[in-house]
Amino acid sequence: MEELLLQEFPDIFEKEARQAILLASTPVELSAGDIWMDIGAFIKSIPLVLKGSLKLVREDDQGNELLLYYINAGQTCALSLSCCSGHERSSIRAVSEEETLLLAVPVRFMDEWTTEFRSWKHFVLKSYQRRFEELLRTIDNVAFKGLDVRILELLRERVDKQGSRVLHMTHQDLANDLNSSREVISRILKRMEHDGVVKLARQKIELCDQH
């Protein structure tokens, strides 16, 4: 576990910091679809993702979801960090996208380590900056880009992450991530297929052109 922590979180370079993390945290294995953190729950621990990924979403009063961003291996959740610092309830849901291994770090160590370990402090600040930039991109996408562009960008992101042009996902999955309806997503995907951008099959979408 120590070797994996060093491999995925090289920015936490102090040996003492890594040892403190390993002593304080609990390894957690999640299957695809498992909820790591739900809306309304108090934040008791912070995830350091070693393998796999988590998907973070917001939900409105009608239960419609909007994808915020993914937490991949070597990353943590900046929104969890901000919630735990104020002992607040979570306003987001984190769902495992695949088989995922993470270290659950109790929130009581956050302030202590920020003071004690320089590399941990820099890691936390860098996480805030990265997620803030991703949230700005999400806002820009919703405010300024058409749904067809948002679909294509999401497909490209998933292809880059999985290393395969064939994505095992449904039209409803895309609709959930983009806070749209399945009918609208299907109509746009069929147009994209006609233009040669994607190929559609049952519960599969193949991205033909990433450029």
PDB file of N, CA and C in Angstrom, residues 23-126:
ATOM      1  N   LEU A  23      -1.029   5.065   8.547  1.00  0.00           N
ATOM      2  CA  LEU A  23      -1.420   4.698   9.910  1.00  0.00           C
ATOM      3  C   LEU A  23      -2.852   5.146  10.227  1.00  0.00           C
ATOM      4  N   ALA A  24      -3.238   6.290   9.698  1.00  0.00           N
ATOM      5  CA  ALA A  24      -4.534   6.869  10.065  1.00  0.00           C
ATOM      6  C   ALA A  24      -5.684   6.408   9.180  1.00  0.00           C
ATOM      7  N   SER A  25      -5.389   6.009   7.951  1.00  0.00           N
ATOM      8  CA  SER A  25      -6.450   5.753   6.972  1.00  0.00           C
ATOM      9  C   SER A  25      -6.877   4.292   6.932  1.00  0.00           C
ATOM     10  N   THR A  26      -8.014   4.070   6.284  1.00  0.00           N
ATOM     11  CA  THR A  26      -8.566   2.729   6.108  1.00  0.00           C
ATOM     12  C   THR A  26      -8.715   2.444   4.617  1.00  0.00           C
ATOM     13  N   PRO A  27      -8.140   1.350   4.108  1.00  0.00           N
ATOM     14  CA  PRO A  27      -8.337   1.004   2.697  1.00  0.00           C
ATOM     15  C   PRO A  27      -9.809   0.640   2.437  1.00  0.00           C
ATOM     16  N   VAL A  28     -10.352   1.141   1.344  1.00  0.00           N
ATOM     17  CA  VAL A  28     -11.743   0.872   0.978  1.00  0.00           C
ATOM     18  C   VAL A  28     -11.784   0.428  -0.475  1.00  0.00           C
ATOM     19  N   GLU A  29     -12.450  -0.699  -0.725  1.00  0.00           N
ATOM     20  CA  GLU A  29     -12.648  -1.188  -2.085  1.00  0.00           C
ATOM     21  C   GLU A  29     -14.112  -0.995  -2.475  1.00  0.00           C
ATOM     22  N   LEU A  30     -14.333  -0.411  -3.633  1.00  0.00           N
ATOM     23  CA  LEU A  30     -15.683  -0.129  -4.119  1.00  0.00           C
ATOM     24  C   LEU A  30     -15.899  -0.811  -5.465  1.00  0.00           C
ATOM     25  N   SER A  31     -17.108  -1.284  -5.685  1.00  0.00           N
ATOM     26  CA  SER A  31     -17.500  -1.805  -6.983  1.00  0.00           C
ATOM     27  C   SER A  31     -18.169  -0.695  -7.787  1.00  0.00           C
ATOM     28  N   ALA A  32     -18.275  -0.895  -9.085  1.00  0.00           N
ATOM     29  CA  ALA A  32     -18.931   0.100  -9.933  1.00  0.00           C
ATOM     30  C   ALA A  32     -20.354   0.349  -9.446  1.00  0.00           C
ATOM     31  N   GLY A  33     -20.700   1.619  -9.266  1.00  0.00           N
ATOM     32  CA  GLY A  33     -22.034   1.988  -8.812  1.00  0.00           C
ATOM     33  C   GLY A  33     -22.164   2.188  -7.320  1.00  0.00           C
ATOM     34  N   ASP A  34     -21.154   1.793  -6.541  1.00  0.00           N
ATOM     35  CA  ASP A  34     -21.196   2.003  -5.088  1.00  0.00           C
ATOM     36  C   ASP A  34     -21.096   3.491  -4.765  1.00  0.00           C
ATOM     37  N   ILE A  35     -21.850   3.920  -3.782  1.00  0.00           N
ATOM     38  CA  ILE A  35     -21.814   5.319  -3.351  1.00  0.00           C
ATOM     39  C   ILE A  35     -20.776   5.470  -2.244  1.00  0.00           C
ATOM     40  N   TRP A  36     -19.807   6.328  -2.473  1.00  0.00           N
ATOM     41  CA  TRP A  36     -18.787   6.599  -1.458  1.00  0.00           C
ATOM     42  C   TRP A  36     -19.293   7.674  -0.488  1.00  0.00           C
ATOM     43  N   MET A  37     -19.906   8.697  -1.024  1.00  0.00           N
ATOM     44  CA  MET A  37     -20.396   9.800  -0.198  1.00  0.00           C
ATOM     45  C   MET A  37     -21.715  10.272  -0.776  1.00  0.00           C
ATOM     46  N   ASP A  38     -22.720  10.470   0.079  1.00  0.00           N
ATOM     47  CA  ASP A  38     -24.031  10.846  -0.428  1.00  0.00           C
ATOM     48  C   ASP A  38     -24.406  12.256   0.017  1.00  0.00           C
ATOM     49  N   ILE A  39     -25.354  12.813  -0.691  1.00  0.00           N
ATOM     50  CA  ILE A  39     -25.841  14.155  -0.387  1.00  0.00           C
ATOM     51  C   ILE A  39     -26.520  14.161   0.980  1.00  0.00           C
ATOM     52  N   GLY A  40     -26.174  15.151   1.795  1.00  0.00           N
ATOM     53  CA  GLY A  40     -26.776  15.287   3.118  1.00  0.00           C
ATOM     54  C   GLY A  40     -26.015  14.606   4.232  1.00  0.00           C
ATOM     55  N   ALA A  41     -25.016  13.776   3.884  1.00  0.00           N
ATOM     56  CA  ALA A  41     -24.250  13.062   4.914  1.00  0.00           C
ATOM     57  C   ALA A  41     -23.120  13.936   5.430  1.00  0.00           C
ATOM     58  N   PHE A  42     -22.784  13.770   6.701  1.00  0.00           N
ATOM     59  CA  PHE A  42     -21.618  14.452   7.242  1.00  0.00           C
ATOM     60  C   PHE A  42     -20.358  13.798   6.685  1.00  0.00           C
ATOM     61  N   ILE A  43     -19.361  14.620   6.407  1.00  0.00           N
ATOM     62  CA  ILE A  43     -18.109  14.111   5.854  1.00  0.00           C
ATOM     63  C   ILE A  43     -17.242  13.604   6.993  1.00  0.00           C
ATOM     64  N   LYS A  44     -17.009  12.295   7.025  1.00  0.00           N
ATOM     65  CA  LYS A  44     -16.195  11.704   8.084  1.00  0.00           C
ATOM     66  C   LYS A  44     -14.778  11.383   7.640  1.00  0.00           C
ATOM     67  N   SER A  45     -14.582  11.250   6.321  1.00  0.00           N
ATOM     68  CA  SER A  45     -13.252  10.943   5.814  1.00  0.00           C
ATOM     69  C   SER A  45     -13.076  11.507   4.415  1.00  0.00           C
ATOM     70  N   ILE A  46     -11.818  11.653   4.029  1.00  0.00           N
ATOM     71  CA  ILE A  46     -11.443  12.181   2.727  1.00  0.00           C
ATOM     72  C   ILE A  46     -10.876  11.048   1.885  1.00  0.00           C
ATOM     73  N   PRO A  47     -11.300  10.892   0.624  1.00  0.00           N
ATOM     74  CA  PRO A  47     -10.790   9.802  -0.199  1.00  0.00           C
ATOM     75  C   PRO A  47      -9.493  10.172  -0.927  1.00  0.00           C
ATOM     76  N   LEU A  48      -8.495   9.313  -0.807  1.00  0.00           N
ATOM     77  CA  LEU A  48      -7.310   9.391  -1.653  1.00  0.00           C
ATOM     78  C   LEU A  48      -7.403   8.200  -2.604  1.00  0.00           C
ATOM     79  N   VAL A  49      -7.721   8.457  -3.865  1.00  0.00           N
ATOM     80  CA  VAL A  49      -7.987   7.385  -4.818  1.00  0.00           C
ATOM     81  C   VAL A  49      -6.668   6.787  -5.319  1.00  0.00           C
ATOM     82  N   LEU A  50      -6.500   5.476  -5.112  1.00  0.00           N
ATOM     83  CA  LEU A  50      -5.296   4.769  -5.548  1.00  0.00           C
ATOM     84  C   LEU A  50      -5.504   4.065  -6.884  1.00  0.00           C
ATOM     85  N   LYS A  51      -6.704   3.554  -7.107  1.00  0.00           N
ATOM     86  CA  LYS A  51      -7.057   2.895  -8.366  1.00  0.00           C
ATOM     87  C   LYS A  51      -8.513   3.204  -8.679  1.00  0.00           C
ATOM     88  N   GLY A  52      -8.842   3.232  -9.973  1.00  0.00           N
ATOM     89  CA  GLY A  52     -10.228   3.462 -10.356  1.00  0.00           C
ATOM     90  C   GLY A  52     -10.589   4.942 -10.361  1.00  0.00           C
ATOM     91  N   SER A  53     -11.875   5.236 -10.141  1.00  0.00           N
ATOM     92  CA  SER A  53     -12.324   6.625 -10.184  1.00  0.00           C
ATOM     93  C   SER A  53     -13.683   6.778  -9.508  1.00  0.00           C
ATOM     94  N   LEU A  54     -13.939   7.997  -9.042  1.00  0.00           N
ATOM     95  CA  LEU A  54     -15.227   8.383  -8.485  1.00  0.00           C
ATOM     96  C   LEU A  54     -15.832   9.481  -9.349  1.00  0.00           C
ATOM     97  N   LYS A  55     -17.143   9.453  -9.494  1.00  0.00           N
ATOM     98  CA  LYS A  55     -17.858  10.491 -10.229  1.00  0.00           C
ATOM     99  C   LYS A  55     -18.608  11.361  -9.237  1.00  0.00           C
ATOM    100  N   LEU A  56     -18.415  12.675  -9.316  1.00  0.00           N
ATOM    101  CA  LEU A  56     -19.103  13.600  -8.412  1.00  0.00           C
ATOM    102  C   LEU A  56     -20.244  14.285  -9.146  1.00  0.00           C
ATOM    103  N   VAL A  57     -21.434  14.268  -8.521  1.00  0.00           N
ATOM    104  CA  VAL A  57     -22.616  14.859  -9.142  1.00  0.00           C
ATOM    105  C   VAL A  57     -23.372  15.715  -8.140  1.00  0.00           C
ATOM    106  N   ARG A  58     -24.097  16.682  -8.679  1.00  0.00           N
ATOM    107  CA  ARG A  58     -25.053  17.481  -7.917  1.00  0.00           C
ATOM    108  C   ARG A  58     -26.451  17.001  -8.280  1.00  0.00           C
ATOM    109  N   GLU A  59     -27.415  17.246  -7.401  1.00  0.00           N
ATOM    110  CA  GLU A  59     -28.780  16.800  -7.639  1.00  0.00           C
ATOM    111  C   GLU A  59     -29.750  17.913  -7.281  1.00  0.00           C
ATOM    112  N   ASP A  60     -30.777  18.116  -8.141  1.00  0.00           N
ATOM    113  CA  ASP A  60     -31.781  19.128  -7.824  1.00  0.00           C
ATOM    114  C   ASP A  60     -32.948  18.515  -7.057  1.00  0.00           C
ATOM    115  N   ASP A  61     -33.968  19.326  -6.793  1.00  0.00           N
ATOM    116  CA  ASP A  61     -35.102  18.867  -5.985  1.00  0.00           C
ATOM    117  C   ASP A  61     -35.904  17.760  -6.658  1.00  0.00           C
ATOM    118  N   GLN A  62     -35.809  17.662  -7.982  1.00  0.00           N
ATOM    119  CA  GLN A  62     -36.535  16.630  -8.718  1.00  0.00           C
ATOM    120  C   GLN A  62     -35.705  15.352  -8.927  1.00  0.00           C
ATOM    121  N   GLY A  63     -34.499  15.342  -8.381  1.00  0.00           N
ATOM    122  CA  GLY A  63     -33.650  14.168  -8.517  1.00  0.00           C
ATOM    123  C   GLY A  63     -32.814  14.142  -9.780  1.00  0.00           C
ATOM    124  N   ASN A  64     -32.808  15.232 -10.552  1.00  0.00           N
ATOM    125  CA  ASN A  64     -31.980  15.303 -11.751  1.00  0.00           C
ATOM    126  C   ASN A  64     -30.530  15.558 -11.364  1.00  0.00           C
ATOM    127  N   GLU A  65     -29.619  14.860 -12.010  1.00  0.00           N
ATOM    128  CA  GLU A  65     -28.205  14.954 -11.662  1.00  0.00           C
ATOM    129  C   GLU A  65     -27.431  15.745 -12.707  1.00  0.00           C
ATOM    130  N   LEU A  66     -26.368  16.404 -12.245  1.00  0.00           N
ATOM    131  CA  LEU A  66     -25.441  17.096 -13.134  1.00  0.00           C
ATOM    132  C   LEU A  66     -24.026  16.676 -12.763  1.00  0.00           C
ATOM    133  N   LEU A  67     -23.285  16.167 -13.746  1.00  0.00           N
ATOM    134  CA  LEU A  67     -21.907  15.756 -13.512  1.00  0.00           C
ATOM    135  C   LEU A  67     -21.032  16.972 -13.236  1.00  0.00           C
ATOM    136  N   LEU A  68     -20.261  16.922 -12.149  1.00  0.00           N
ATOM    137  CA  LEU A  68     -19.318  17.987 -11.839  1.00  0.00           C
ATOM    138  C   LEU A  68     -17.927  17.656 -12.361  1.00  0.00           C
ATOM    139  N   TYR A  69     -17.371  16.531 -11.919  1.00  0.00           N
ATOM    140  CA  TYR A  69     -16.061  16.091 -12.381  1.00  0.00           C
ATOM    141  C   TYR A  69     -15.778  14.686 -11.868  1.00  0.00           C
ATOM    142  N   TYR A  70     -14.667  14.127 -12.314  1.00  0.00           N
ATOM    143  CA  TYR A  70     -14.231  12.810 -11.870  1.00  0.00           C
ATOM    144  C   TYR A  70     -13.028  12.950 -10.944  1.00  0.00           C
ATOM    145  N   ILE A  71     -12.922  12.022  -9.990  1.00  0.00           N
ATOM    146  CA  ILE A  71     -11.727  11.915  -9.149  1.00  0.00           C
ATOM    147  C   ILE A  71     -11.013  10.640  -9.568  1.00  0.00           C
ATOM    148  N   ASN A  72      -9.871  10.792 -10.198  1.00  0.00           N
ATOM    149  CA  ASN A  72      -9.121   9.650 -10.696  1.00  0.00           C
ATOM    150  C   ASN A  72      -8.000   9.275  -9.737  1.00  0.00           C
ATOM    151  N   ALA A  73      -7.294   8.204 -10.072  1.00  0.00           N
ATOM    152  CA  ALA A  73      -6.171   7.765  -9.244  1.00  0.00           C
ATOM    153  C   ALA A  73      -5.162   8.904  -9.093  1.00  0.00           C
ATOM    154  N   GLY A  74      -4.684   9.105  -7.862  1.00  0.00           N
ATOM    155  CA  GLY A  74      -3.747  10.185  -7.585  1.00  0.00           C
ATOM    156  C   GLY A  74      -4.420  11.500  -7.229  1.00  0.00           C
ATOM    157  N   GLN A  75      -5.744  11.466  -7.035  1.00  0.00           N
ATOM    158  CA  GLN A  75      -6.478  12.688  -6.737  1.00  0.00           C
ATOM    159  C   GLN A  75      -7.358  12.508  -5.510  1.00  0.00           C
ATOM    160  N   THR A  76      -7.824  13.641  -4.975  1.00  0.00           N
ATOM    161  CA  THR A  76      -8.776  13.623  -3.866  1.00  0.00           C
ATOM    162  C   THR A  76      -9.907  14.585  -4.183  1.00  0.00           C
ATOM    163  N   CYS A  77     -10.832  14.722  -3.262  1.00  0.00           N
ATOM    164  CA  CYS A  77     -12.025  15.544  -3.491  1.00  0.00           C
ATOM    165  C   CYS A  77     -11.892  16.869  -2.745  1.00  0.00           C
ATOM    166  N   ALA A  78     -11.682  17.943  -3.497  1.00  0.00           N
ATOM    167  CA  ALA A  78     -11.530  19.253  -2.882  1.00  0.00           C
ATOM    168  C   ALA A  78     -12.809  19.703  -2.185  1.00  0.00           C
ATOM    169  N   LEU A  79     -13.970  19.317  -2.730  1.00  0.00           N
ATOM    170  CA  LEU A  79     -15.231  19.691  -2.088  1.00  0.00           C
ATOM    171  C   LEU A  79     -15.371  18.998  -0.738  1.00  0.00           C
ATOM    172  N   SER A  80     -14.867  17.774  -0.638  1.00  0.00           N
ATOM    173  CA  SER A  80     -14.873  17.081   0.656  1.00  0.00           C
ATOM    174  C   SER A  80     -13.969  17.793   1.641  1.00  0.00           C
ATOM    175  N   LEU A  81     -12.828  18.249   1.158  1.00  0.00           N
ATOM    176  CA  LEU A  81     -11.900  18.977   2.019  1.00  0.00           C
ATOM    177  C   LEU A  81     -12.542  20.245   2.573  1.00  0.00           C
ATOM    178  N   SER A  82     -13.260  20.966   1.719  1.00  0.00           N
ATOM    179  CA  SER A  82     -13.887  22.208   2.172  1.00  0.00           C
ATOM    180  C   SER A  82     -15.048  21.934   3.110  1.00  0.00           C
ATOM    181  N   CYS A  83     -15.796  20.850   2.852  1.00  0.00           N
ATOM    182  CA  CYS A  83     -16.921  20.505   3.734  1.00  0.00           C
ATOM    183  C   CYS A  83     -16.440  20.085   5.111  1.00  0.00           C
ATOM    184  N   CYS A  84     -15.389  19.266   5.122  1.00  0.00           N
ATOM    185  CA  CYS A  84     -14.935  18.747   6.407  1.00  0.00           C
ATOM    186  C   CYS A  84     -14.341  19.842   7.267  1.00  0.00           C
ATOM    187  N   SER A  85     -13.764  20.888   6.636  1.00  0.00           N
ATOM    188  CA  SER A  85     -13.167  21.955   7.427  1.00  0.00           C
ATOM    189  C   SER A  85     -14.225  22.740   8.195  1.00  0.00           C
ATOM    190  N   GLY A  86     -15.449  22.743   7.676  1.00  0.00           N
ATOM    191  CA  GLY A  86     -16.518  23.453   8.361  1.00  0.00           C
ATOM    192  C   GLY A  86     -17.513  22.535   9.023  1.00  0.00           C
ATOM    193  N   HIS A  87     -17.230  21.234   9.055  1.00  0.00           N
ATOM    194  CA  HIS A  87     -18.119  20.229   9.656  1.00  0.00           C
ATOM    195  C   HIS A  87     -19.535  20.360   9.094  1.00  0.00           C
ATOM    196  N   GLU A  88     -19.622  20.431   7.766  1.00  0.00           N
ATOM    197  CA  GLU A  88     -20.906  20.601   7.110  1.00  0.00           C
ATOM    198  C   GLU A  88     -21.343  19.290   6.447  1.00  0.00           C
ATOM    199  N   ARG A  89     -22.605  19.274   6.034  1.00  0.00           N
ATOM    200  CA  ARG A  89     -23.110  18.121   5.293  1.00  0.00           C
ATOM    201  C   ARG A  89     -22.710  18.236   3.826  1.00  0.00           C
ATOM    202  N   SER A  90     -22.571  17.102   3.205  1.00  0.00           N
ATOM    203  CA  SER A  90     -22.172  17.079   1.799  1.00  0.00           C
ATOM    204  C   SER A  90     -23.300  17.581   0.905  1.00  0.00           C
ATOM    205  N   SER A  91     -22.945  18.368  -0.087  1.00  0.00           N
ATOM    206  CA  SER A  91     -23.911  18.843  -1.084  1.00  0.00           C
ATOM    207  C   SER A  91     -23.732  18.096  -2.406  1.00  0.00           C
ATOM    208  N   ILE A  92     -22.898  17.060  -2.409  1.00  0.00           N
ATOM    209  CA  ILE A  92     -22.610  16.300  -3.618  1.00  0.00           C
ATOM    210  C   ILE A  92     -22.705  14.805  -3.331  1.00  0.00           C
ATOM    211  N   ARG A  93     -22.765  14.027  -4.405  1.00  0.00           N
ATOM    212  CA  ARG A  93     -22.732  12.567  -4.297  1.00  0.00           C
ATOM    213  C   ARG A  93     -21.511  12.062  -5.060  1.00  0.00           C
ATOM    214  N   ALA A  94     -20.753  11.155  -4.448  1.00  0.00           N
ATOM    215  CA  ALA A  94     -19.592  10.551  -5.095  1.00  0.00           C
ATOM    216  C   ALA A  94     -19.872   9.072  -5.314  1.00  0.00           C
ATOM    217  N   VAL A  95     -19.865   8.665  -6.585  1.00  0.00           N
ATOM    218  CA  VAL A  95     -20.201   7.289  -6.970  1.00  0.00           C
ATOM    219  C   VAL A  95     -19.018   6.662  -7.676  1.00  0.00           C
ATOM    220  N   SER A  96     -18.713   5.418  -7.325  1.00  0.00           N
ATOM    221  CA  SER A  96     -17.618   4.708  -7.978  1.00  0.00           C
ATOM    222  C   SER A  96     -17.988   4.391  -9.421  1.00  0.00           C
ATOM    223  N   GLU A  97     -17.105   4.763 -10.349  1.00  0.00           N
ATOM    224  CA  GLU A  97     -17.341   4.517 -11.763  1.00  0.00           C
ATOM    225  C   GLU A  97     -16.934   3.106 -12.172  1.00  0.00           C
ATOM    226  N   GLU A  98     -16.042   2.489 -11.408  1.00  0.00           N
ATOM    227  CA  GLU A  98     -15.470   1.191 -11.730  1.00  0.00           C
ATOM    228  C   GLU A  98     -14.934   0.583 -10.450  1.00  0.00           C
ATOM    229  N   GLU A  99     -14.241  -0.544 -10.562  1.00  0.00           N
ATOM    230  CA  GLU A  99     -13.586  -1.104  -9.383  1.00  0.00           C
ATOM    231  C   GLU A  99     -12.579  -0.084  -8.869  1.00  0.00           C
ATOM    232  N   THR A 100     -12.760   0.359  -7.639  1.00  0.00           N
ATOM    233  CA  THR A 100     -11.973   1.471  -7.116  1.00  0.00           C
ATOM    234  C   THR A 100     -11.376   1.120  -5.755  1.00  0.00           C
ATOM    235  N   LEU A 101     -10.120   1.508  -5.586  1.00  0.00           N
ATOM    236  CA  LEU A 101      -9.436   1.352  -4.300  1.00  0.00           C
ATOM    237  C   LEU A 101      -9.026   2.737  -3.817  1.00  0.00           C
ATOM    238  N   LEU A 102      -9.393   3.054  -2.583  1.00  0.00           N
ATOM    239  CA  LEU A 102      -9.022   4.356  -2.021  1.00  0.00           C
ATOM    240  C   LEU A 102      -8.639   4.218  -0.563  1.00  0.00           C
ATOM    241  N   LEU A 103      -7.963   5.231  -0.079  1.00  0.00           N
ATOM    242  CA  LEU A 103      -7.659   5.341   1.343  1.00  0.00           C
ATOM    243  C   LEU A 103      -8.604   6.373   1.945  1.00  0.00           C
ATOM    244  N   ALA A 104      -9.363   5.976   2.955  1.00  0.00           N
ATOM    245  CA  ALA A 104     -10.271   6.881   3.646  1.00  0.00           C
ATOM    246  C   ALA A 104      -9.540   7.509   4.822  1.00  0.00           C
ATOM    247  N   VAL A 105      -9.261   8.793   4.726  1.00  0.00           N
ATOM    248  CA  VAL A 105      -8.495   9.502   5.749  1.00  0.00           C
ATOM    249  C   VAL A 105      -9.460  10.257   6.664  1.00  0.00           C
ATOM    250  N   PRO A 106      -9.488   9.960   7.950  1.00  0.00           N
ATOM    251  CA  PRO A 106     -10.394  10.673   8.872  1.00  0.00           C
ATOM    252  C   PRO A 106     -10.161  12.176   8.834  1.00  0.00           C
ATOM    253  N   VAL A 107     -11.251  12.928   8.861  1.00  0.00           N
ATOM    254  CA  VAL A 107     -11.154  14.379   8.686  1.00  0.00           C
ATOM    255  C   VAL A 107     -10.419  15.063   9.834  1.00  0.00           C
ATOM    256  N   ARG A 108     -10.344  14.416  10.990  1.00  0.00           N
ATOM    257  CA  ARG A 108      -9.716  15.080  12.140  1.00  0.00           C
ATOM    258  C   ARG A 108      -8.227  15.336  11.933  1.00  0.00           C
ATOM    259  N   PHE A 109      -7.622  14.685  10.928  1.00  0.00           N
ATOM    260  CA  PHE A 109      -6.192  14.873  10.685  1.00  0.00           C
ATOM    261  C   PHE A 109      -5.901  15.999   9.706  1.00  0.00           C
ATOM    262  N   MET A 110      -6.907  16.552   9.061  1.00  0.00           N
ATOM    263  CA  MET A 110      -6.676  17.511   7.992  1.00  0.00           C
ATOM    264  C   MET A 110      -5.895  18.738   8.457  1.00  0.00           C
ATOM    265  N   ASP A 111      -6.387  19.407   9.476  1.00  0.00           N
ATOM    266  CA  ASP A 111      -5.722  20.619   9.963  1.00  0.00           C
ATOM    267  C   ASP A 111      -4.352  20.309  10.530  1.00  0.00           C
ATOM    268  N   GLU A 112      -4.256  19.213  11.263  1.00  0.00           N
ATOM    269  CA  GLU A 112      -2.991  18.821  11.875  1.00  0.00           C
ATOM    270  C   GLU A 112      -1.915  18.604  10.817  1.00  0.00           C
ATOM    271  N   TRP A 113      -2.234  17.872   9.768  1.00  0.00           N
ATOM    272  CA  TRP A 113      -1.249  17.571   8.723  1.00  0.00           C
ATOM    273  C   TRP A 113      -0.908  18.799   7.890  1.00  0.00           C
ATOM    274  N   THR A 114      -1.873  19.695   7.705  1.00  0.00           N
ATOM    275  CA  THR A 114      -1.604  20.916   6.953  1.00  0.00           C
ATOM    276  C   THR A 114      -0.545  21.756   7.647  1.00  0.00           C
ATOM    277  N   THR A 115      -0.554  21.734   8.968  1.00  0.00           N
ATOM    278  CA  THR A 115       0.446  22.459   9.747  1.00  0.00           C
ATOM    279  C   THR A 115       1.759  21.694   9.830  1.00  0.00           C
ATOM    280  N   GLU A 116       1.680  20.387   9.939  1.00  0.00           N
ATOM    281  CA  GLU A 116       2.864  19.566  10.208  1.00  0.00           C
ATOM    282  C   GLU A 116       3.668  19.208   8.964  1.00  0.00           C
ATOM    283  N   PHE A 117       2.987  18.984   7.822  1.00  0.00           N
ATOM    284  CA  PHE A 117       3.675  18.485   6.631  1.00  0.00           C
ATOM    285  C   PHE A 117       3.519  19.469   5.468  1.00  0.00           C
ATOM    286  N   ARG A 118       4.645  19.988   5.027  1.00  0.00           N
ATOM    287  CA  ARG A 118       4.620  20.967   3.932  1.00  0.00           C
ATOM    288  C   ARG A 118       4.056  20.364   2.644  1.00  0.00           C
ATOM    289  N   SER A 119       4.427  19.109   2.343  1.00  0.00           N
ATOM    290  CA  SER A 119       3.965  18.490   1.099  1.00  0.00           C
ATOM    291  C   SER A 119       2.454  18.253   1.129  1.00  0.00           C
ATOM    292  N   TRP A 120       1.905  17.936   2.302  1.00  0.00           N
ATOM    293  CA  TRP A 120       0.453  17.748   2.404  1.00  0.00           C
ATOM    294  C   TRP A 120      -0.266  19.077   2.180  1.00  0.00           C
ATOM    295  N   LYS A 121       0.252  20.144   2.757  1.00  0.00           N
ATOM    296  CA  LYS A 121      -0.350  21.462   2.574  1.00  0.00           C
ATOM    297  C   LYS A 121      -0.375  21.846   1.099  1.00  0.00           C
ATOM    298  N   HIS A 122       0.752  21.619   0.399  1.00  0.00           N
ATOM    299  CA  HIS A 122       0.814  21.953  -1.022  1.00  0.00           C
ATOM    300  C   HIS A 122      -0.138  21.072  -1.837  1.00  0.00           C
ATOM    301  N   PHE A 123      -0.234  19.811  -1.437  1.00  0.00           N
ATOM    302  CA  PHE A 123      -1.144  18.890  -2.126  1.00  0.00           C
ATOM    303  C   PHE A 123      -2.591  19.360  -1.986  1.00  0.00           C
ATOM    304  N   VAL A 124      -2.989  19.775  -0.802  1.00  0.00           N
ATOM    305  CA  VAL A 124      -4.353  20.258  -0.568  1.00  0.00           C
ATOM    306  C   VAL A 124      -4.636  21.514  -1.392  1.00  0.00           C
ATOM    307  N   LEU A 125      -3.697  22.455  -1.384  1.00  0.00           N
ATOM    308  CA  LEU A 125      -3.880  23.694  -2.138  1.00  0.00           C
ATOM    309  C   LEU A 125      -3.957  23.423  -3.639  1.00  0.00           C
ATOM    310  N   LYS A 126      -3.122  22.499  -4.117  1.00  0.00           N
ATOM    311  CA  LYS A 126      -3.143  22.145  -5.535  1.00  0.00           C
ATOM    312  C   LYS A 126      -4.461  21.475  -5.906  1.00  0.00           C
TER     313      LYS A 126
END
